[in-house]
PDB file of C-alpha atoms (C1' of nucleotides) in Angstrom:
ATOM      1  CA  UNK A   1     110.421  97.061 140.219  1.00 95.00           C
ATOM      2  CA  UNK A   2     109.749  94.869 137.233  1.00 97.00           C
ATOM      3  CA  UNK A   3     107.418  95.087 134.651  1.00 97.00           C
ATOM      4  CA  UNK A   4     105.065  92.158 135.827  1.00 97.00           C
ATOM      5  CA  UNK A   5     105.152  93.499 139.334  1.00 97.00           C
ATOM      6  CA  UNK A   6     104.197  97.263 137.864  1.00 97.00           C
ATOM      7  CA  UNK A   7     101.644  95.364 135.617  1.00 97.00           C
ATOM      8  CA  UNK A   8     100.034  93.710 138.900  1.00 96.00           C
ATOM      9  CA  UNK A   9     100.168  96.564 141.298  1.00 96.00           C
ATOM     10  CA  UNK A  10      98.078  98.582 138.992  1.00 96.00           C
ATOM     11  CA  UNK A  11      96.051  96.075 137.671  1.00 96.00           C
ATOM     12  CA  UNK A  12      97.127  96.129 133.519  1.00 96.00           C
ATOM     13  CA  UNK A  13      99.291  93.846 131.350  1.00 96.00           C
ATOM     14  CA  UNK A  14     102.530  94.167 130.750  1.00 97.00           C
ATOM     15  CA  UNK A  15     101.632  94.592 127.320  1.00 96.00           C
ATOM     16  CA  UNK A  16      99.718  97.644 128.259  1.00 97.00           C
ATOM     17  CA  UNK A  17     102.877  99.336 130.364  1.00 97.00           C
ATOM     18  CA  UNK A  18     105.183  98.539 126.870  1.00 96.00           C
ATOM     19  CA  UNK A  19     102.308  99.638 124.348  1.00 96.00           C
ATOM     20  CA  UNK A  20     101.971 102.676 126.918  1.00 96.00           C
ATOM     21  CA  UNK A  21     105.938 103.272 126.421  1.00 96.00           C
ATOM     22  CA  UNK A  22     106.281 102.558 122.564  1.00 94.00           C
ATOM     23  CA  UNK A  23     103.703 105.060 122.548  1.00 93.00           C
ATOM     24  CA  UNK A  24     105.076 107.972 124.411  1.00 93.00           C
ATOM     25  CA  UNK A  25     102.766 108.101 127.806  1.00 95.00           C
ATOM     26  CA  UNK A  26     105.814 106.072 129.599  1.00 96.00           C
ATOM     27  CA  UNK A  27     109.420 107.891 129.400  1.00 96.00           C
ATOM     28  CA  UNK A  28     111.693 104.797 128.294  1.00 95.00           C
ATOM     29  CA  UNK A  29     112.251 102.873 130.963  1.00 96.00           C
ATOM     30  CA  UNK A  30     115.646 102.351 132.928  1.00 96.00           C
ATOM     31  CA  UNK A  31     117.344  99.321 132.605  1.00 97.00           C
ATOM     32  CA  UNK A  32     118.612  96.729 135.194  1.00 96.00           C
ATOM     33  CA  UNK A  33     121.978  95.411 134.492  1.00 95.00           C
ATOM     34  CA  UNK A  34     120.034  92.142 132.238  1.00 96.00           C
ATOM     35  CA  UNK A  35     118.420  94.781 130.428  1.00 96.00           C
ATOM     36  CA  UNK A  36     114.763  93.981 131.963  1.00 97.00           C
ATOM     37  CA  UNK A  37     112.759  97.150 132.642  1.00 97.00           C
ATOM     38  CA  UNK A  38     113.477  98.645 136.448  1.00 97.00           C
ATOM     39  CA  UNK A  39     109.936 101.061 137.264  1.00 97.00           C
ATOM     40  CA  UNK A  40     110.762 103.101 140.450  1.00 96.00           C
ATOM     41  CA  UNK A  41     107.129 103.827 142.401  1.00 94.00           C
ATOM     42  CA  UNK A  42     106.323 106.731 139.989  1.00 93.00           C
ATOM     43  CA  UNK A  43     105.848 105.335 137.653  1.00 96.00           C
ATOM     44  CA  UNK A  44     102.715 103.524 139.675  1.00 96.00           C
ATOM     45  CA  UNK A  45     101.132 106.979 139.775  1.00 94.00           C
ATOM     46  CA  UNK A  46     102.178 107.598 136.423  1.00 96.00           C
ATOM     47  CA  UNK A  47     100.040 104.709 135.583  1.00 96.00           C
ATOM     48  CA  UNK A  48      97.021 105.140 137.947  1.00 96.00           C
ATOM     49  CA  UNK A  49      96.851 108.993 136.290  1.00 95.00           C
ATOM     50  CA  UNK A  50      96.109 107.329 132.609  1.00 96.00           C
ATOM     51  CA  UNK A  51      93.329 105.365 134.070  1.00 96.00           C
ATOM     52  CA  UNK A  52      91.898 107.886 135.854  1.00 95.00           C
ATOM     53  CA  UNK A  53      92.279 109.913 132.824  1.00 96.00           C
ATOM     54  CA  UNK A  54      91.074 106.912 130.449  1.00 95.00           C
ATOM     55  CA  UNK A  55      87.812 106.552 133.197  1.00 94.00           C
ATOM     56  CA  UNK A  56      86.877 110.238 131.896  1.00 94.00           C
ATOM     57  CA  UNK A  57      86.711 109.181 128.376  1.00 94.00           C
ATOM     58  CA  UNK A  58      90.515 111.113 127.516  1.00 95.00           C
ATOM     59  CA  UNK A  59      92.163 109.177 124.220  1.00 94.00           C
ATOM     60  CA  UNK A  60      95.809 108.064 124.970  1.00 95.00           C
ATOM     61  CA  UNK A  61      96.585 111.229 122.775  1.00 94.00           C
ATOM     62  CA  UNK A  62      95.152 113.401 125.271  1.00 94.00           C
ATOM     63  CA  UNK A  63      96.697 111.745 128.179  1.00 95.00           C
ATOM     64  CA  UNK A  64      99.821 111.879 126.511  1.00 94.00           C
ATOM     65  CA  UNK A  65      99.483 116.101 125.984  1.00 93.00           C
ATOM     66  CA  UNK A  66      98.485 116.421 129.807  1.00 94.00           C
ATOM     67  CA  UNK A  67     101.674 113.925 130.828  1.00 94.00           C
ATOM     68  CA  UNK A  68     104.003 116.010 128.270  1.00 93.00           C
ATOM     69  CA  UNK A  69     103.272 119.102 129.936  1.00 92.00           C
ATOM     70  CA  UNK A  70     104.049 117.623 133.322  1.00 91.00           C
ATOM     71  CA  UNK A  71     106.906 116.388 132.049  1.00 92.00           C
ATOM     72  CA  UNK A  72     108.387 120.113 130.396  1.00 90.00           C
ATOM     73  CA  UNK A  73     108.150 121.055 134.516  1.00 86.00           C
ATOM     74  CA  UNK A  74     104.622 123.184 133.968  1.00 85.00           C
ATOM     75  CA  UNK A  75     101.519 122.044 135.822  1.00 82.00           C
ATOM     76  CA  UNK A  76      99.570 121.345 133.478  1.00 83.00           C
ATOM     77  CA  UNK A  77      96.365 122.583 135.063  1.00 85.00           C
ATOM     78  CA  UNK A  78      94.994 125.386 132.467  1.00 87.00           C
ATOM     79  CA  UNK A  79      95.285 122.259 129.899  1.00 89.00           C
ATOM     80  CA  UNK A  80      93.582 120.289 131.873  1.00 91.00           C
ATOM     81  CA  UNK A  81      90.664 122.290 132.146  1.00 91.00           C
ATOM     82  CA  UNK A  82      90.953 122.680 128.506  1.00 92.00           C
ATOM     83  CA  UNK A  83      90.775 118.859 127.433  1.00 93.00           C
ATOM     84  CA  UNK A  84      88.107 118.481 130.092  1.00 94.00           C
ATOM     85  CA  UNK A  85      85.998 121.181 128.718  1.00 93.00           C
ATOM     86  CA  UNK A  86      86.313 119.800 125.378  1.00 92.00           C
ATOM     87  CA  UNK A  87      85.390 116.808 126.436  1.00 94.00           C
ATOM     88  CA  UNK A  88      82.181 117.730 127.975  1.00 94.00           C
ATOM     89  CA  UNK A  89      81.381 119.740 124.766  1.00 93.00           C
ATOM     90  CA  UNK A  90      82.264 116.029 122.668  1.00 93.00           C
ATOM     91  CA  UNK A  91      79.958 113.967 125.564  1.00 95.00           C
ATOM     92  CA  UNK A  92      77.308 116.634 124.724  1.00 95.00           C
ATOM     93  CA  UNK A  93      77.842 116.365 121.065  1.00 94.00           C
ATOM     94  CA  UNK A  94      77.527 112.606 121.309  1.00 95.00           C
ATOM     95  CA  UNK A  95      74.504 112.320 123.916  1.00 95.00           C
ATOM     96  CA  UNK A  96      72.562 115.026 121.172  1.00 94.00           C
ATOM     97  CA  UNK A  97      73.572 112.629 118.356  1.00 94.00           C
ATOM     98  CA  UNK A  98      72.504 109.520 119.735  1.00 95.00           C
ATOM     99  CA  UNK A  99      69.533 111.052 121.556  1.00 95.00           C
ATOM    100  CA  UNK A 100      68.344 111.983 117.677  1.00 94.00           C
ATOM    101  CA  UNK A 101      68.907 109.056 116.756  1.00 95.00           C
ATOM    102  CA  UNK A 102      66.818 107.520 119.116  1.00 95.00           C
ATOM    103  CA  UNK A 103      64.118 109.566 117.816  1.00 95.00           C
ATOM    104  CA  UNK A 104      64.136 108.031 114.605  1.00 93.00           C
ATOM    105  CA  UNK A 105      64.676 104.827 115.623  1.00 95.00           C
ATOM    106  CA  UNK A 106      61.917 104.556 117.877  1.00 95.00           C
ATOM    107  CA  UNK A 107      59.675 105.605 115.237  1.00 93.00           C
ATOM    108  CA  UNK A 108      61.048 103.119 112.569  1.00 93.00           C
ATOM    109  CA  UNK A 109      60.523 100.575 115.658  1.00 92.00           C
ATOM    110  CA  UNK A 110      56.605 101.717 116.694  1.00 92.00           C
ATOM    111  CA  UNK A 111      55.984 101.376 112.434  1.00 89.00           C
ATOM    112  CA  UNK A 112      57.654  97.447 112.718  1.00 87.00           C
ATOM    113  CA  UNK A 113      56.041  96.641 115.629  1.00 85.00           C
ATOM    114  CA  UNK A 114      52.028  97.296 114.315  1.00 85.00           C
ATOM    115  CA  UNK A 115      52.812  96.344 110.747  1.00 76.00           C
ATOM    116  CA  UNK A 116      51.290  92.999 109.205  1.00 72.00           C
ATOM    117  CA  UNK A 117      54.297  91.619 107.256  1.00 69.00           C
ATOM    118  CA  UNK A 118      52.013  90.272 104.718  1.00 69.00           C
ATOM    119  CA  UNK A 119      51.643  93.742 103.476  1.00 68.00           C
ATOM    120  CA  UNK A 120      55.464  93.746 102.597  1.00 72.00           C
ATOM    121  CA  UNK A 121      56.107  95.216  99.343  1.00 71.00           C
ATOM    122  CA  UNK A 122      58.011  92.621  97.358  1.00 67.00           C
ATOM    123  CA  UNK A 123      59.595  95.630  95.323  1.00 74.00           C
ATOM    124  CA  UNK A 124      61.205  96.727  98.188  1.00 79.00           C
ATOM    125  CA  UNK A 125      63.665  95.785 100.484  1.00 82.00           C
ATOM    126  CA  UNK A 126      62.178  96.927 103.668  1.00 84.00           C
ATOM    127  CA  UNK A 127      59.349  99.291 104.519  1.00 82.00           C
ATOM    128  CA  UNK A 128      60.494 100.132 107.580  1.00 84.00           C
ATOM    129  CA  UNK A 129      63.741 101.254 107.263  1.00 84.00           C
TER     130      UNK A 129
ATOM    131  CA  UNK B   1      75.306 101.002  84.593  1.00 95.00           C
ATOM    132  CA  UNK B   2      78.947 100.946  85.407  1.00 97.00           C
ATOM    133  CA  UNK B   3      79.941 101.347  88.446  1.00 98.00           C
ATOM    134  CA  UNK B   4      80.971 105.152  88.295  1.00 97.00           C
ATOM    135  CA  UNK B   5      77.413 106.102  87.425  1.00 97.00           C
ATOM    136  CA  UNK B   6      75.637 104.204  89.721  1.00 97.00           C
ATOM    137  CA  UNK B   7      78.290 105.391  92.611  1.00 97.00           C
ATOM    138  CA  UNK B   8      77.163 109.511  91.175  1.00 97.00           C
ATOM    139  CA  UNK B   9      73.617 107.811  91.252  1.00 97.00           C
ATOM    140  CA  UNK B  10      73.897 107.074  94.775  1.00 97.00           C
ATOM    141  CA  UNK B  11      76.414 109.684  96.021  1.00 96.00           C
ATOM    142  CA  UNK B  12      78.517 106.658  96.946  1.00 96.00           C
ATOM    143  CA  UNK B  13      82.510 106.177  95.619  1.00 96.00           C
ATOM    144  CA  UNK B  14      83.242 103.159  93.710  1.00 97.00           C
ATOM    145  CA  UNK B  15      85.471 102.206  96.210  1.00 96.00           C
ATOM    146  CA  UNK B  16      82.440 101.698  98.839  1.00 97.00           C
ATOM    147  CA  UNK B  17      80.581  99.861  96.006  1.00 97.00           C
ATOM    148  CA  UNK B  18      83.154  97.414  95.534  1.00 97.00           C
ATOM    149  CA  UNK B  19      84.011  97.085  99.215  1.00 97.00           C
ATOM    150  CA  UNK B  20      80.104  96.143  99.451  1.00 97.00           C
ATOM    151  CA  UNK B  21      80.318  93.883  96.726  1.00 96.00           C
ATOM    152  CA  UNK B  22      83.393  92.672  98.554  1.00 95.00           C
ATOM    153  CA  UNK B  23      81.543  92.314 102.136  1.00 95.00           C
ATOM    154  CA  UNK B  24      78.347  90.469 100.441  1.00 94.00           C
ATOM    155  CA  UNK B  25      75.923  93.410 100.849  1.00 96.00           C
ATOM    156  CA  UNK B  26      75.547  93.579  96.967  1.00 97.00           C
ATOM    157  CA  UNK B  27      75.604  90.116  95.340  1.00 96.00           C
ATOM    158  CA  UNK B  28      78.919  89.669  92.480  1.00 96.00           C
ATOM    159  CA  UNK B  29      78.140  92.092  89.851  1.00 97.00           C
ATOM    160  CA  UNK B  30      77.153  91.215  86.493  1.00 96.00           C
ATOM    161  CA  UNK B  31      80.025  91.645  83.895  1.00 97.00           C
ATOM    162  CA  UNK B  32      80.190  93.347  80.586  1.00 96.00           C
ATOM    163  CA  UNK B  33      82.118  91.413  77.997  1.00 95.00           C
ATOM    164  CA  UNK B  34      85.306  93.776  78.826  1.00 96.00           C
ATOM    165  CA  UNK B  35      84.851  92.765  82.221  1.00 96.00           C
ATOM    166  CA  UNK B  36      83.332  95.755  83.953  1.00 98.00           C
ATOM    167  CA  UNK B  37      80.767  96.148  86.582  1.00 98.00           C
ATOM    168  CA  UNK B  38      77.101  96.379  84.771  1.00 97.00           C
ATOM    169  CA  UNK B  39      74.537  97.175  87.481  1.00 97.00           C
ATOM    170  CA  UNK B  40      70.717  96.895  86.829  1.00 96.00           C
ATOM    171  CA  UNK B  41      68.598  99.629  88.250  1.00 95.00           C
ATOM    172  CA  UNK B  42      67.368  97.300  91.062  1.00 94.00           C
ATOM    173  CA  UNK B  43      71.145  97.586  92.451  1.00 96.00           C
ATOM    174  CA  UNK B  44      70.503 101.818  93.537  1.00 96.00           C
ATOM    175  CA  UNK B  45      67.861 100.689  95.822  1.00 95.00           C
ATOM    176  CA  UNK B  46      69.333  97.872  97.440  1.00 96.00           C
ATOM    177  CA  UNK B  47      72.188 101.116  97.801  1.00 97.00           C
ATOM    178  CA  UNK B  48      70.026 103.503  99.193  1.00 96.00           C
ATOM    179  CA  UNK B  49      68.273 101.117 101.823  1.00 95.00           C
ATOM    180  CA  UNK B  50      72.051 100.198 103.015  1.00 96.00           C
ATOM    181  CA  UNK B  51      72.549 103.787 102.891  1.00 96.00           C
ATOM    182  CA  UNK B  52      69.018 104.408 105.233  1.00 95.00           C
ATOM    183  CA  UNK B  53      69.845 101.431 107.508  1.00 96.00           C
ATOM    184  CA  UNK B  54      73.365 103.274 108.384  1.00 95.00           C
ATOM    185  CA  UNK B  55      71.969 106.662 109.280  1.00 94.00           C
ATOM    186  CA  UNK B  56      69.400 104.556 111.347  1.00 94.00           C
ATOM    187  CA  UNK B  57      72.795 103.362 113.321  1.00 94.00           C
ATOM    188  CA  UNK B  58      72.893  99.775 111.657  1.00 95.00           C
ATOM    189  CA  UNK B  59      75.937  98.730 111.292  1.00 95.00           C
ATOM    190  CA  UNK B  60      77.244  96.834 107.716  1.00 96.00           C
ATOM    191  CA  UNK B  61      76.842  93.016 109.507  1.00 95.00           C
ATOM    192  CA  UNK B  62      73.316  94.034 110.817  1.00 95.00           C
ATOM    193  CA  UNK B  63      72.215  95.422 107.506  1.00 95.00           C
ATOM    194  CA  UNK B  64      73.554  91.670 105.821  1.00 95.00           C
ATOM    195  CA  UNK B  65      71.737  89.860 108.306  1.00 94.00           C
ATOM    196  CA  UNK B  66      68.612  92.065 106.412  1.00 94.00           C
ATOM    197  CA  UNK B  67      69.849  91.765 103.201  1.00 95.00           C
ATOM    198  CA  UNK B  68      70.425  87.896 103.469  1.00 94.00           C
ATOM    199  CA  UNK B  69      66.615  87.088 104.471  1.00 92.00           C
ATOM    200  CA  UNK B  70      65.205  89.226 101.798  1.00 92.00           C
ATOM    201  CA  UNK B  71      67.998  87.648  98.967  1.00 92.00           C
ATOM    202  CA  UNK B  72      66.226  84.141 100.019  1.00 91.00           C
ATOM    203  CA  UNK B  73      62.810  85.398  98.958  1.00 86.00           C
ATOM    204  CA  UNK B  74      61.612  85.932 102.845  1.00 85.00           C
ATOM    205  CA  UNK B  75      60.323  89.286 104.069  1.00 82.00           C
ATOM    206  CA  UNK B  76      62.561  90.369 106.630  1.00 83.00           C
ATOM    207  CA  UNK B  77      59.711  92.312 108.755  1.00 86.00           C
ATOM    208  CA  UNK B  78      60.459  90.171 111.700  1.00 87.00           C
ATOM    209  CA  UNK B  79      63.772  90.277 111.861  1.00 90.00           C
ATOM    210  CA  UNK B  80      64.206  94.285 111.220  1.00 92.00           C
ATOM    211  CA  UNK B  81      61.705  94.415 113.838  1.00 92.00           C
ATOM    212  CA  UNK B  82      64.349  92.995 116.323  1.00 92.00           C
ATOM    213  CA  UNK B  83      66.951  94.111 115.050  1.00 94.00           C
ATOM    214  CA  UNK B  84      65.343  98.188 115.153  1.00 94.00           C
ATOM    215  CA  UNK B  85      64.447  96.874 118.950  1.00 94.00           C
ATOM    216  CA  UNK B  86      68.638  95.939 119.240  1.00 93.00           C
ATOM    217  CA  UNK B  87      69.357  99.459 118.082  1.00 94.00           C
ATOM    218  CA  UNK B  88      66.956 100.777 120.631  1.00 94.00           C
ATOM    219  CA  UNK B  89      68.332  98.888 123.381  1.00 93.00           C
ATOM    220  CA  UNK B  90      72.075  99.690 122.623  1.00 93.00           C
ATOM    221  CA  UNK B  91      71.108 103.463 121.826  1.00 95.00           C
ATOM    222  CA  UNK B  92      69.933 103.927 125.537  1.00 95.00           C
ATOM    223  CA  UNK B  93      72.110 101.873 127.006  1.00 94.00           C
ATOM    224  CA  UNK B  94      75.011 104.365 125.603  1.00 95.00           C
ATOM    225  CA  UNK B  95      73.370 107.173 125.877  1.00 95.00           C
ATOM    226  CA  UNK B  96      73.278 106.260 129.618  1.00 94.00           C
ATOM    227  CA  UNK B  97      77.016 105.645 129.933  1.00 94.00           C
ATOM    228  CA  UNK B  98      77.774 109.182 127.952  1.00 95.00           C
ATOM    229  CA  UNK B  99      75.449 110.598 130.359  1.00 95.00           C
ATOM    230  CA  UNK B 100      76.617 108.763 133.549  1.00 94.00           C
ATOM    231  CA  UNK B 101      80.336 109.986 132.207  1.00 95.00           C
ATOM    232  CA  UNK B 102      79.186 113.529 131.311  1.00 95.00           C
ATOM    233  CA  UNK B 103      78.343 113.737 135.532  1.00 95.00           C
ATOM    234  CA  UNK B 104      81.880 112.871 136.252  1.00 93.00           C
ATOM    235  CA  UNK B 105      83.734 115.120 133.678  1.00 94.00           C
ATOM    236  CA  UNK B 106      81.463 117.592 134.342  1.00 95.00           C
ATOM    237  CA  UNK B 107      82.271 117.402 138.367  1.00 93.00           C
ATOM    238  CA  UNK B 108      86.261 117.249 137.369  1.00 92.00           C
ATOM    239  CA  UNK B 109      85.622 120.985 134.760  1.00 92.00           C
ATOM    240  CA  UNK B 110      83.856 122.548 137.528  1.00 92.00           C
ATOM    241  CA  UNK B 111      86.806 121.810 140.049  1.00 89.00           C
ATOM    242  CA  UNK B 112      89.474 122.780 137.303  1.00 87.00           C
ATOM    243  CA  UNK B 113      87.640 125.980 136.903  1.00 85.00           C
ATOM    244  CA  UNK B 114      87.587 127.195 140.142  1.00 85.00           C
ATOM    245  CA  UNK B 115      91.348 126.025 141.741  1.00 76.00           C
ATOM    246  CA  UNK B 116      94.132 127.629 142.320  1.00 73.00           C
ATOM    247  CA  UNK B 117      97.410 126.511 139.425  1.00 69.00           C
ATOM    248  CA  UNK B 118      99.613 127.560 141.863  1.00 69.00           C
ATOM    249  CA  UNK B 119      98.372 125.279 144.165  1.00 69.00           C
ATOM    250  CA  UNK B 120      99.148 122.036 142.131  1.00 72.00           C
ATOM    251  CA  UNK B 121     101.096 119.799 144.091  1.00 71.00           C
ATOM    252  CA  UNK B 122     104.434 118.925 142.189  1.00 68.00           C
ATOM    253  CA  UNK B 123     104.073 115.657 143.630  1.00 74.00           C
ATOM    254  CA  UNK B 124     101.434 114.380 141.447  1.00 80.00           C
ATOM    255  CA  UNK B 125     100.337 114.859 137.669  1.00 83.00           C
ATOM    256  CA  UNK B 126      97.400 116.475 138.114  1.00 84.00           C
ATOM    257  CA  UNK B 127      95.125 116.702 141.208  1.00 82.00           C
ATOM    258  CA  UNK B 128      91.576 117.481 139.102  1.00 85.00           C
ATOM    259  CA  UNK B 129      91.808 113.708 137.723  1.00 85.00           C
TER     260      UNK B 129
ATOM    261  C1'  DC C   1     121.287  70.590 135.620  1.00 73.92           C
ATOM    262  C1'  DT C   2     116.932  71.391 134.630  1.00 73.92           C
ATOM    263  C1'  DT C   3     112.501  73.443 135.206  1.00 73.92           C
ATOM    264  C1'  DG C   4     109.463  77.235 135.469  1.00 73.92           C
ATOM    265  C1'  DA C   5     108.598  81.854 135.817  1.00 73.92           C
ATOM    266  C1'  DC C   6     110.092  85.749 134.483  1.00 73.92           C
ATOM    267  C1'  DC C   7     111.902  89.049 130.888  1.00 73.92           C
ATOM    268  C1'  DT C   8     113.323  90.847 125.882  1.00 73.92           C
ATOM    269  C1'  DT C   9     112.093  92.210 120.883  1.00 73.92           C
ATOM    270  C1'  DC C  10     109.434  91.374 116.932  1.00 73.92           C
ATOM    271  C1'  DC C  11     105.594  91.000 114.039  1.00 73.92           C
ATOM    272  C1'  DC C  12     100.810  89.919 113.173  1.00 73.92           C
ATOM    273  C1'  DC C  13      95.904  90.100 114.672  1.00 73.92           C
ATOM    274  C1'  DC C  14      91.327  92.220 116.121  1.00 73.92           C
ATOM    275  C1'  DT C  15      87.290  95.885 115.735  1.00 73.92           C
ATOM    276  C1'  DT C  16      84.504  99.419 111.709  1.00 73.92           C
ATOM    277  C1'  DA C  17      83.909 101.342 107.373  1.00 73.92           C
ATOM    278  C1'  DG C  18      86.018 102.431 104.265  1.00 73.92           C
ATOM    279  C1'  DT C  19      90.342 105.331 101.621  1.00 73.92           C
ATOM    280  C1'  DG C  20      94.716 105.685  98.853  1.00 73.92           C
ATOM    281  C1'  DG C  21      97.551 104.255  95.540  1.00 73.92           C
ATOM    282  C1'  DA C  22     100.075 101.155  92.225  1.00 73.92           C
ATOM    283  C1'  DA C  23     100.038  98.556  88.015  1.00 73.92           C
ATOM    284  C1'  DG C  24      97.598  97.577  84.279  1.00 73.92           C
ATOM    285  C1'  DG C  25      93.362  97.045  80.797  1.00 73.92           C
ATOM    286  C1'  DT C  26      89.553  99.562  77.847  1.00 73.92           C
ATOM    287  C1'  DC C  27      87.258 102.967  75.335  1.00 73.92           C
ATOM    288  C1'  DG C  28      85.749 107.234  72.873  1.00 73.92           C
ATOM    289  C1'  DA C  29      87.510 111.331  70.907  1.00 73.92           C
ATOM    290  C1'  DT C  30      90.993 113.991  68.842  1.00 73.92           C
TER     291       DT C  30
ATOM    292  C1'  DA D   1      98.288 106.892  67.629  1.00 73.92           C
ATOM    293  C1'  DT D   2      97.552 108.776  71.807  1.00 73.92           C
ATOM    294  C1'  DC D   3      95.234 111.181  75.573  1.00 73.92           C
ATOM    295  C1'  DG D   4      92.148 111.273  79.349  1.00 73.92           C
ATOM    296  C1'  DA D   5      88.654 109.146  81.677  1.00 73.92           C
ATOM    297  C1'  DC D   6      87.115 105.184  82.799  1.00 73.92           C
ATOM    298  C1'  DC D   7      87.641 100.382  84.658  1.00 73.92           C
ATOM    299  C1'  DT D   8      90.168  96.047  86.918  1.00 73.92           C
ATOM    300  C1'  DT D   9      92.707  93.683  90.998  1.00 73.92           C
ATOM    301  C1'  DC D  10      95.466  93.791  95.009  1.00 73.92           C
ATOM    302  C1'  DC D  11      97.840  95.536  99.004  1.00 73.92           C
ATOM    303  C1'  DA D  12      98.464  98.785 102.565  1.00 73.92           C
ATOM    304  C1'  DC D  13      96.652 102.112 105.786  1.00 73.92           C
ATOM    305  C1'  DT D  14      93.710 104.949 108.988  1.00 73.92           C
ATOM    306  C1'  DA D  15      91.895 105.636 114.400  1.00 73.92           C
ATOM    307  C1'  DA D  16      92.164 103.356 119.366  1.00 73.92           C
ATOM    308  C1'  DG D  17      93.824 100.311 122.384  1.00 73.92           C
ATOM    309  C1'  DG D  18      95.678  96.873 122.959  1.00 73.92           C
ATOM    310  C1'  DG D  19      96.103  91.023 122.551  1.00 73.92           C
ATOM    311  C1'  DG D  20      98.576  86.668 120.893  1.00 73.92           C
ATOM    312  C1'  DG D  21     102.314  84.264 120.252  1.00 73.92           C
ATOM    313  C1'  DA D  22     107.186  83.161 118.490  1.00 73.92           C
ATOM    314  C1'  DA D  23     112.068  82.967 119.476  1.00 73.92           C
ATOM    315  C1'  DG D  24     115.228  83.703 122.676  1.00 73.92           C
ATOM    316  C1'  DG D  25     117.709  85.495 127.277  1.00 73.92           C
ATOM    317  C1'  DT D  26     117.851  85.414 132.762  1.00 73.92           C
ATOM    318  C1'  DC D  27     117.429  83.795 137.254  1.00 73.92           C
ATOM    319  C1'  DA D  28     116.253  81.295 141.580  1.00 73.92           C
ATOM    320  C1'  DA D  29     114.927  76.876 143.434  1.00 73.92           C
ATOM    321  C1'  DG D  30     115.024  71.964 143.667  1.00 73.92           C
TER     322       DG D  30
END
DNA sequence: CTTGACCTTCCCCCTTAGTGGAAGGTCGAT
DNA sequence: ATCGACCTTCCACTAAGGGGGAAGGTCAAG
């Protein structure tokens, strides 16, 4: 299989499936005799595992420490559970931060929206923020 | 003020200062006859309120925008306004992906946790994503 | 034989908010 | 006179995940 035909049967560029490669999450890929990438139907699932993986917020570097593991011959289950766990303690992390943030926001916000602009203080930038 | 001291004054490097100066948050600074930065005291609050705006989430373009209407003598009460109601809007509107996300990784850790490694079919990479 | 659709490598570009370092100028103190 | 601590400009680089396009090779169909 070619690139472009890889690149359409799982819906990314052919870009992508080289960037993928240069980066490590593709093994280099055999050569026909013109020297134009030849995919055998792995490498579809190959593929259809990093979005999956990319869907549940895992960086390429992530991905790539799952597939690496596959690829030693381990299953690379107990690391899996590892990356996901950490990733639900990051999503947590994150939702707290922002949720804060919110907070603050929304008060900066309620302060802007019943203020009388004519009362801006010249001296200052903004009163608000 | 050169611009080490008024980088200590702010808790700021003199690399950020000039990449401000460089971005238009701070107008071209004044010049002492070597050359040097000389900053009037007027600069450390125009500093801290960029400073403010970025722990309310702002980002540098947004806090310009700001900056911009109160450099042409406006008040920029209305426009903050929006913008603070932007922020809102994009602040729940992520924390409503995270969370949406957080339901799927969290489903994926719970089946990781409780399967069987010997079970993982060789066949694919990894049967919890 | 030429056209068009593929493919190859290569390098540069984008986003955000800076950071690091090189090469060189300036200044006060020793 | 020279040392260290400043300052100047400019260029490259980071993380993440690719996208754009040039210059050139390959192949089947008309």
């Amino acid at each position: 299989m070619r690139i472009g035909e890889a690149a359409d049967a799982v819906g990314m560029t052919t870009k992508t499936i080289r960037f993928y490669e240069d980066r490590g999450l593709l093994p280099p890929a055999e050569r026909s005799a013109n020297g134009y990438r030849d995919y055998a139907h792995d490498t579809l699932s190959r593929l259809e595992f990093i979005r999956r993986s990319q869907i549940a917020g895992l960086t390429l570097a992530q991905i790539q420490g799952i597939l690496r593991i596959r690829d030693s011959g381990l299953t690379p289950c107990t690391h899996v559970r590892d990356v996901l766990g950490k990733q639900l303690q990051d999503l947590d992390r994150k939702i707290a931060e922002l949720t804060a943030l919110r907070v603050t926001v929304a008060e900066q916000y309620a302060t802007a929206e019943v203020a009388d602009p004519q009362r801006c203080d010249a001296e200052q930038i903004c009163s608000y923020i």
